[in-house]
PDB file of C-alpha atoms in Angstrom:
ATOM      1  CA  PRO A   1     -80.074  73.598   9.177  1.00  0.00           C
ATOM      2  CA  VAL A   2     -79.714  76.034   6.296  1.00  0.00           C
ATOM      3  CA  THR A   3     -80.857  79.578   5.942  1.00  0.00           C
ATOM      4  CA  ALA A   4     -81.847  80.277   2.279  1.00  0.00           C
ATOM      5  CA  MET A   5     -82.212  83.826   0.964  1.00  0.00           C
ATOM      6  CA  ARG A   6     -83.659  84.735  -2.408  1.00  0.00           C
ATOM      7  CA  LEU A   7     -81.040  87.295  -3.292  1.00  0.00           C
ATOM      8  CA  SER A   8     -77.965  87.552  -5.357  1.00  0.00           C
ATOM      9  CA  TYR A   9     -74.770  89.600  -5.194  1.00  0.00           C
ATOM     10  CA  VAL A  10     -73.898  88.497  -8.778  1.00  0.00           C
ATOM     11  CA  GLY A  11     -76.917  89.969 -10.497  1.00  0.00           C
ATOM     12  CA  GLU A  12     -78.567  86.643 -11.343  1.00  0.00           C
ATOM     13  CA  LEU A  13     -81.759  85.072 -10.102  1.00  0.00           C
ATOM     14  CA  GLY A  14     -80.378  82.899  -7.365  1.00  0.00           C
ATOM     15  CA  TRP A  15     -80.031  81.947  -3.816  1.00  0.00           C
ATOM     16  CA  GLU A  16     -77.625  82.633  -0.965  1.00  0.00           C
ATOM     17  CA  LEU A  17     -77.399  79.654   1.421  1.00  0.00           C
ATOM     18  CA  TYR A  18     -75.969  79.816   4.842  1.00  0.00           C
ATOM     19  CA  THR A  19     -75.126  76.915   7.213  1.00  0.00           C
ATOM     20  CA  THR A  20     -72.536  76.039   9.889  1.00  0.00           C
ATOM     21  CA  ALA A  21     -69.094  74.710   9.010  1.00  0.00           C
ATOM     22  CA  GLU A  22     -70.190  71.438  10.494  1.00  0.00           C
ATOM     23  CA  HIS A  23     -72.981  71.026   7.672  1.00  0.00           C
ATOM     24  CA  GLY A  24     -71.169  72.851   4.998  1.00  0.00           C
ATOM     25  CA  LEU A  25     -69.493  69.961   3.140  1.00  0.00           C
ATOM     26  CA  ARG A  26     -72.651  67.768   3.219  1.00  0.00           C
ATOM     27  CA  LEU A  27     -74.762  70.632   1.947  1.00  0.00           C
ATOM     28  CA  TRP A  28     -72.160  71.193  -0.920  1.00  0.00           C
ATOM     29  CA  ASP A  29     -72.177  67.524  -1.808  1.00  0.00           C
ATOM     30  CA  LEU A  30     -75.997  67.277  -1.784  1.00  0.00           C
ATOM     31  CA  LEU A  31     -76.436  70.316  -3.947  1.00  0.00           C
ATOM     32  CA  PHE A  32     -73.691  69.483  -6.420  1.00  0.00           C
ATOM     33  CA  GLU A  33     -75.116  65.945  -6.942  1.00  0.00           C
ATOM     34  CA  ALA A  34     -78.705  67.283  -7.343  1.00  0.00           C
ATOM     35  CA  GLY A  35     -77.555  69.843  -9.828  1.00  0.00           C
ATOM     36  CA  GLN A  36     -75.758  67.466 -12.137  1.00  0.00           C
ATOM     37  CA  GLU A  37     -78.857  66.915 -14.300  1.00  0.00           C
ATOM     38  CA  HIS A  38     -79.091  70.648 -14.710  1.00  0.00           C
ATOM     39  CA  GLY A  39     -75.435  71.261 -15.691  1.00  0.00           C
ATOM     40  CA  ILE A  40     -74.273  72.692 -12.439  1.00  0.00           C
ATOM     41  CA  ILE A  41     -70.611  73.652 -12.236  1.00  0.00           C
ATOM     42  CA  ALA A  42     -68.449  74.692  -9.335  1.00  0.00           C
ATOM     43  CA  ALA A  43     -67.479  78.346  -9.896  1.00  0.00           C
ATOM     44  CA  GLY A  44     -65.286  80.206  -7.596  1.00  0.00           C
ATOM     45  CA  ARG A  45     -64.526  83.605  -6.199  1.00  0.00           C
ATOM     46  CA  GLY A  46     -63.209  84.778  -9.674  1.00  0.00           C
ATOM     47  CA  ALA A  47     -66.510  84.163 -11.314  1.00  0.00           C
ATOM     48  CA  PHE A  48     -68.378  85.814  -8.406  1.00  0.00           C
ATOM     49  CA  ASN A  49     -66.178  88.910  -8.678  1.00  0.00           C
ATOM     50  CA  ALA A  50     -66.550  89.102 -12.497  1.00  0.00           C
ATOM     51  CA  MET A  51     -70.277  88.827 -12.361  1.00  0.00           C
ATOM     52  CA  ARG A  52     -70.702  91.540  -9.706  1.00  0.00           C
ATOM     53  CA  LEU A  53     -68.660  93.815 -11.758  1.00  0.00           C
ATOM     54  CA  GLU A  54     -70.688  93.264 -14.828  1.00  0.00           C
ATOM     55  CA  LYS A  55     -73.710  94.274 -12.793  1.00  0.00           C
ATOM     56  CA  GLY A  56     -72.027  97.247 -11.149  1.00  0.00           C
ATOM     57  CA  TYR A  57     -72.227  95.983  -7.679  1.00  0.00           C
ATOM     58  CA  ARG A  58     -69.689  97.578  -5.380  1.00  0.00           C
ATOM     59  CA  LEU A  59     -67.497  95.850  -2.842  1.00  0.00           C
ATOM     60  CA  TRP A  60     -66.970  97.449   0.566  1.00  0.00           C
ATOM     61  CA  GLY A  61     -63.257  97.623   1.319  1.00  0.00           C
ATOM     62  CA  ALA A  62     -62.238  97.468  -2.270  1.00  0.00           C
ATOM     63  CA  ASP A  63     -64.321  99.787  -4.423  1.00  0.00           C
ATOM     64  CA  MET A  64     -65.191 102.050  -1.575  1.00  0.00           C
ATOM     65  CA  THR A  65     -64.136 102.756   2.086  1.00  0.00           C
ATOM     66  CA  SER A  66     -64.850 105.110   4.777  1.00  0.00           C
ATOM     67  CA  GLU A  67     -63.051 107.712   2.614  1.00  0.00           C
ATOM     68  CA  HIS A  68     -65.846 107.722   0.147  1.00  0.00           C
ATOM     69  CA  HIS A  69     -69.516 108.745   0.313  1.00  0.00           C
ATOM     70  CA  PRO A  70     -72.448 107.060  -1.435  1.00  0.00           C
ATOM     71  CA  TYR A  71     -73.070 109.895  -3.888  1.00  0.00           C
ATOM     72  CA  GLU A  72     -69.595 109.803  -5.385  1.00  0.00           C
ATOM     73  CA  ALA A  73     -69.589 105.907  -5.300  1.00  0.00           C
ATOM     74  CA  GLY A  74     -72.761 105.851  -7.502  1.00  0.00           C
ATOM     75  CA  LEU A  75     -74.884 104.736  -4.585  1.00  0.00           C
ATOM     76  CA  GLY A  76     -76.959 107.925  -3.970  1.00  0.00           C
ATOM     77  CA  PHE A  77     -80.069 105.957  -4.751  1.00  0.00           C
ATOM     78  CA  SER A  78     -79.614 103.931  -1.606  1.00  0.00           C
ATOM     79  CA  VAL A  79     -79.693 106.883   0.814  1.00  0.00           C
ATOM     80  CA  GLY A  80     -83.046 107.392   2.441  1.00  0.00           C
ATOM     81  CA  LYS A  81     -83.764 111.031   1.716  1.00  0.00           C
ATOM     82  CA  ASP A  82     -87.041 110.970   3.777  1.00  0.00           C
ATOM     83  CA  LYS A  83     -85.438 109.525   6.851  1.00  0.00           C
ATOM     84  CA  GLU A  84     -84.002 111.624   9.679  1.00  0.00           C
ATOM     85  CA  GLY A  85     -82.343 111.306  12.988  1.00  0.00           C
ATOM     86  CA  TYR A  86     -79.808 108.632  12.259  1.00  0.00           C
ATOM     87  CA  ARG A  87     -76.108 109.180  12.867  1.00  0.00           C
ATOM     88  CA  GLY A  88     -74.642 110.825   9.734  1.00  0.00           C
ATOM     89  CA  ALA A  89     -78.038 112.148   8.357  1.00  0.00           C
ATOM     90  CA  GLY A  90     -76.847 115.707   8.276  1.00  0.00           C
ATOM     91  CA  ALA A  91     -73.522 114.940   6.694  1.00  0.00           C
ATOM     92  CA  LEU A  92     -75.115 112.848   3.952  1.00  0.00           C
ATOM     93  CA  ALA A  93     -77.620 115.602   3.189  1.00  0.00           C
ATOM     94  CA  ALA A  94     -74.780 118.051   2.882  1.00  0.00           C
ATOM     95  CA  ARG A  95     -72.864 115.670   0.588  1.00  0.00           C
ATOM     96  CA  ARG A  96     -75.923 115.338  -1.640  1.00  0.00           C
ATOM     97  CA  GLU A  97     -75.869 119.039  -2.321  1.00  0.00           C
ATOM     98  CA  GLU A  98     -72.124 119.229  -3.065  1.00  0.00           C
ATOM     99  CA  THR A  99     -70.610 118.755  -6.451  1.00  0.00           C
ATOM    100  CA  ALA A 100     -68.547 115.709  -6.434  1.00  0.00           C
ATOM    101  CA  VAL A 101     -64.960 115.951  -7.281  1.00  0.00           C
ATOM    102  CA  ARG A 102     -64.317 112.311  -7.814  1.00  0.00           C
ATOM    103  CA  ALA A 103     -66.494 109.322  -8.943  1.00  0.00           C
ATOM    104  CA  LEU A 104     -66.247 105.534  -9.126  1.00  0.00           C
ATOM    105  CA  ARG A 105     -66.335 104.785 -12.807  1.00  0.00           C
ATOM    106  CA  CYS A 106     -66.767 101.528 -14.784  1.00  0.00           C
ATOM    107  CA  LEU A 107     -64.046 100.863 -17.404  1.00  0.00           C
ATOM    108  CA  THR A 108     -63.787  98.446 -20.303  1.00  0.00           C
ATOM    109  CA  VAL A 109     -60.333  97.580 -21.468  1.00  0.00           C
ATOM    110  CA  ASP A 110     -60.072  98.418 -25.140  1.00  0.00           C
ATOM    111  CA  ASP A 111     -57.651  95.642 -26.259  1.00  0.00           C
ATOM    112  CA  GLY A 112     -60.191  93.021 -24.961  1.00  0.00           C
ATOM    113  CA  VAL A 113     -57.580  90.888 -23.321  1.00  0.00           C
ATOM    114  CA  THR A 114     -55.677  92.659 -20.629  1.00  0.00           C
ATOM    115  CA  VAL A 115     -57.158  91.886 -17.258  1.00  0.00           C
ATOM    116  CA  VAL A 116     -55.594  94.310 -14.577  1.00  0.00           C
ATOM    117  CA  MET A 117     -55.557  93.243 -11.011  1.00  0.00           C
ATOM    118  CA  GLY A 118     -56.532  96.352  -8.929  1.00  0.00           C
ATOM    119  CA  LYS A 119     -54.714  99.239  -7.463  1.00  0.00           C
ATOM    120  CA  GLU A 120     -53.070 100.340 -10.761  1.00  0.00           C
ATOM    121  CA  PRO A 121     -52.824 104.062 -11.557  1.00  0.00           C
ATOM    122  CA  VAL A 122     -55.260 105.520 -14.179  1.00  0.00           C
ATOM    123  CA  TYR A 123     -54.097 108.302 -16.420  1.00  0.00           C
ATOM    124  CA  VAL A 124     -56.456 110.959 -17.918  1.00  0.00           C
ATOM    125  CA  ASN A 125     -54.947 113.047 -20.650  1.00  0.00           C
ATOM    126  CA  GLY A 126     -51.468 111.623 -19.722  1.00  0.00           C
ATOM    127  CA  GLU A 127     -51.645 112.584 -16.050  1.00  0.00           C
ATOM    128  CA  ALA A 128     -52.136 110.203 -13.084  1.00  0.00           C
ATOM    129  CA  ALA A 129     -55.688 110.882 -11.961  1.00  0.00           C
ATOM    130  CA  GLY A 130     -57.013 107.792 -10.155  1.00  0.00           C
ATOM    131  CA  TYR A 131     -56.666 104.193  -9.508  1.00  0.00           C
ATOM    132  CA  VAL A 132     -58.344 100.817 -10.115  1.00  0.00           C
ATOM    133  CA  THR A 133     -60.263  99.407  -7.284  1.00  0.00           C
ATOM    134  CA  SER A 134     -61.499  96.057  -8.758  1.00  0.00           C
ATOM    135  CA  ALA A 135     -61.048  94.177 -12.050  1.00  0.00           C
ATOM    136  CA  ALA A 136     -61.947  90.950 -13.784  1.00  0.00           C
ATOM    137  CA  TYR A 137     -62.644  89.475 -17.131  1.00  0.00           C
ATOM    138  CA  GLY A 138     -66.394  89.923 -17.938  1.00  0.00           C
ATOM    139  CA  TYR A 139     -67.428  86.665 -19.510  1.00  0.00           C
ATOM    140  CA  SER A 140     -70.938  87.778 -20.269  1.00  0.00           C
ATOM    141  CA  ILE A 141     -69.710  90.847 -22.130  1.00  0.00           C
ATOM    142  CA  GLY A 142     -66.541  89.217 -23.576  1.00  0.00           C
ATOM    143  CA  ARG A 143     -63.952  91.818 -22.329  1.00  0.00           C
ATOM    144  CA  PRO A 144     -62.070  92.983 -19.315  1.00  0.00           C
ATOM    145  CA  ILE A 145     -63.676  95.273 -16.790  1.00  0.00           C
ATOM    146  CA  ALA A 146     -62.232  97.592 -14.090  1.00  0.00           C
ATOM    147  CA  TYR A 147     -63.680 100.118 -11.610  1.00  0.00           C
ATOM    148  CA  ALA A 148     -61.738 103.081 -10.890  1.00  0.00           C
ATOM    149  CA  TRP A 149     -61.887 106.281  -8.792  1.00  0.00           C
ATOM    150  CA  LEU A 150     -61.436 109.130 -11.251  1.00  0.00           C
ATOM    151  CA  PRO A 151     -62.133 112.830 -11.305  1.00  0.00           C
ATOM    152  CA  ALA A 152     -65.813 113.425 -11.579  1.00  0.00           C
ATOM    153  CA  ALA A 153     -65.452 115.285 -14.876  1.00  0.00           C
ATOM    154  CA  VAL A 154     -64.353 112.096 -16.672  1.00  0.00           C
ATOM    155  CA  ALA A 155     -67.449 110.894 -18.299  1.00  0.00           C
ATOM    156  CA  GLU A 156     -68.941 107.965 -20.046  1.00  0.00           C
ATOM    157  CA  GLY A 157     -67.160 107.483 -23.395  1.00  0.00           C
ATOM    158  CA  ASP A 158     -63.947 109.128 -22.365  1.00  0.00           C
ATOM    159  CA  SER A 159     -60.727 107.375 -22.919  1.00  0.00           C
ATOM    160  CA  VAL A 160     -58.223 106.711 -20.136  1.00  0.00           C
ATOM    161  CA  GLU A 161     -55.015 104.603 -19.734  1.00  0.00           C
ATOM    162  CA  ILE A 162     -54.318 102.036 -17.001  1.00  0.00           C
ATOM    163  CA  GLU A 163     -50.647 101.463 -16.090  1.00  0.00           C
ATOM    164  CA  TYR A 164     -50.235  97.750 -15.991  1.00  0.00           C
ATOM    165  CA  PHE A 165     -46.618  96.362 -15.416  1.00  0.00           C
ATOM    166  CA  GLY A 166     -45.055  99.447 -16.782  1.00  0.00           C
ATOM    167  CA  GLU A 167     -47.227  99.612 -19.932  1.00  0.00           C
ATOM    168  CA  ARG A 168     -50.248 101.884 -20.697  1.00  0.00           C
ATOM    169  CA  VAL A 169     -53.412  99.993 -21.471  1.00  0.00           C
ATOM    170  CA  ARG A 170     -56.225 102.030 -23.035  1.00  0.00           C
ATOM    171  CA  ALA A 171     -59.770 101.793 -21.481  1.00  0.00           C
ATOM    172  CA  THR A 172     -63.071 103.529 -21.991  1.00  0.00           C
ATOM    173  CA  VAL A 173     -65.423 104.820 -19.342  1.00  0.00           C
ATOM    174  CA  ALA A 174     -68.591 102.801 -19.790  1.00  0.00           C
ATOM    175  CA  ALA A 175     -72.274 103.138 -18.722  1.00  0.00           C
ATOM    176  CA  GLU A 176     -73.220 100.768 -16.101  1.00  0.00           C
ATOM    177  CA  PRO A 177     -74.288  98.070 -15.481  1.00  0.00           C
ATOM    178  CA  LEU A 178     -72.581  96.406 -18.372  1.00  0.00           C
ATOM    179  CA  PHE A 179     -74.818  93.378 -18.315  1.00  0.00           C
ATOM    180  CA  ASP A 180     -78.615  93.192 -17.987  1.00  0.00           C
ATOM    181  CA  PRO A 181     -79.214  96.848 -17.306  1.00  0.00           C
ATOM    182  CA  ALA A 182     -83.019  96.314 -17.121  1.00  0.00           C
ATOM    183  CA  MET A 183     -82.404  93.778 -14.259  1.00  0.00           C
ATOM    184  CA  GLU A 184     -84.530  91.199 -16.110  1.00  0.00           C
ATOM    185  CA  ARG A 185     -82.475  88.234 -15.025  1.00  0.00           C
ATOM    186  CA  LEU A 186     -83.035  89.093 -11.431  1.00  0.00           C
ATOM    187  CA  ARG A 187     -86.872  88.919 -11.937  1.00  0.00           C
ATOM    188  CA  GLY A 188     -86.717  85.592 -13.616  1.00  0.00           C
TER     189      GLY A 188
END
């Protein structure tokens, strides 16, 4: 038994398949064999992470936690403004009206090769101002990507520095998503 859902957390037209551990290996083998004529490859968690970052998909527990609210995390579009009576509705309505002091921002690393790991400090105008939440090499865009919490005043096009093993690496705040902004690939 398999549950197949036509959705994708990596921003591509695809499926998520769920089965029990008992059937997992057999399902893997069947799909891998059937996919050979289509050029299927086994891609792991690193590829998954890179693709979600290219699409601007946030990861709970890494990019945002209970310390953050949806508006500063770039997820205000997902808050039902016409719904009432749920736990936290009043608090979210108040947050919507506030001016954010921090924001989750997408960064591209200027040197094109340095892939930070996450949790590194980010400097704005020479001062520590935030930290990296997630990072990966973006194979579709051909450069390293990082997401970081920064002061809300730091805007698209601004230059920042990420401290990486004692060195400062320049990065630029980028518009998101970095890949397929019109979401055409998800529509097939």
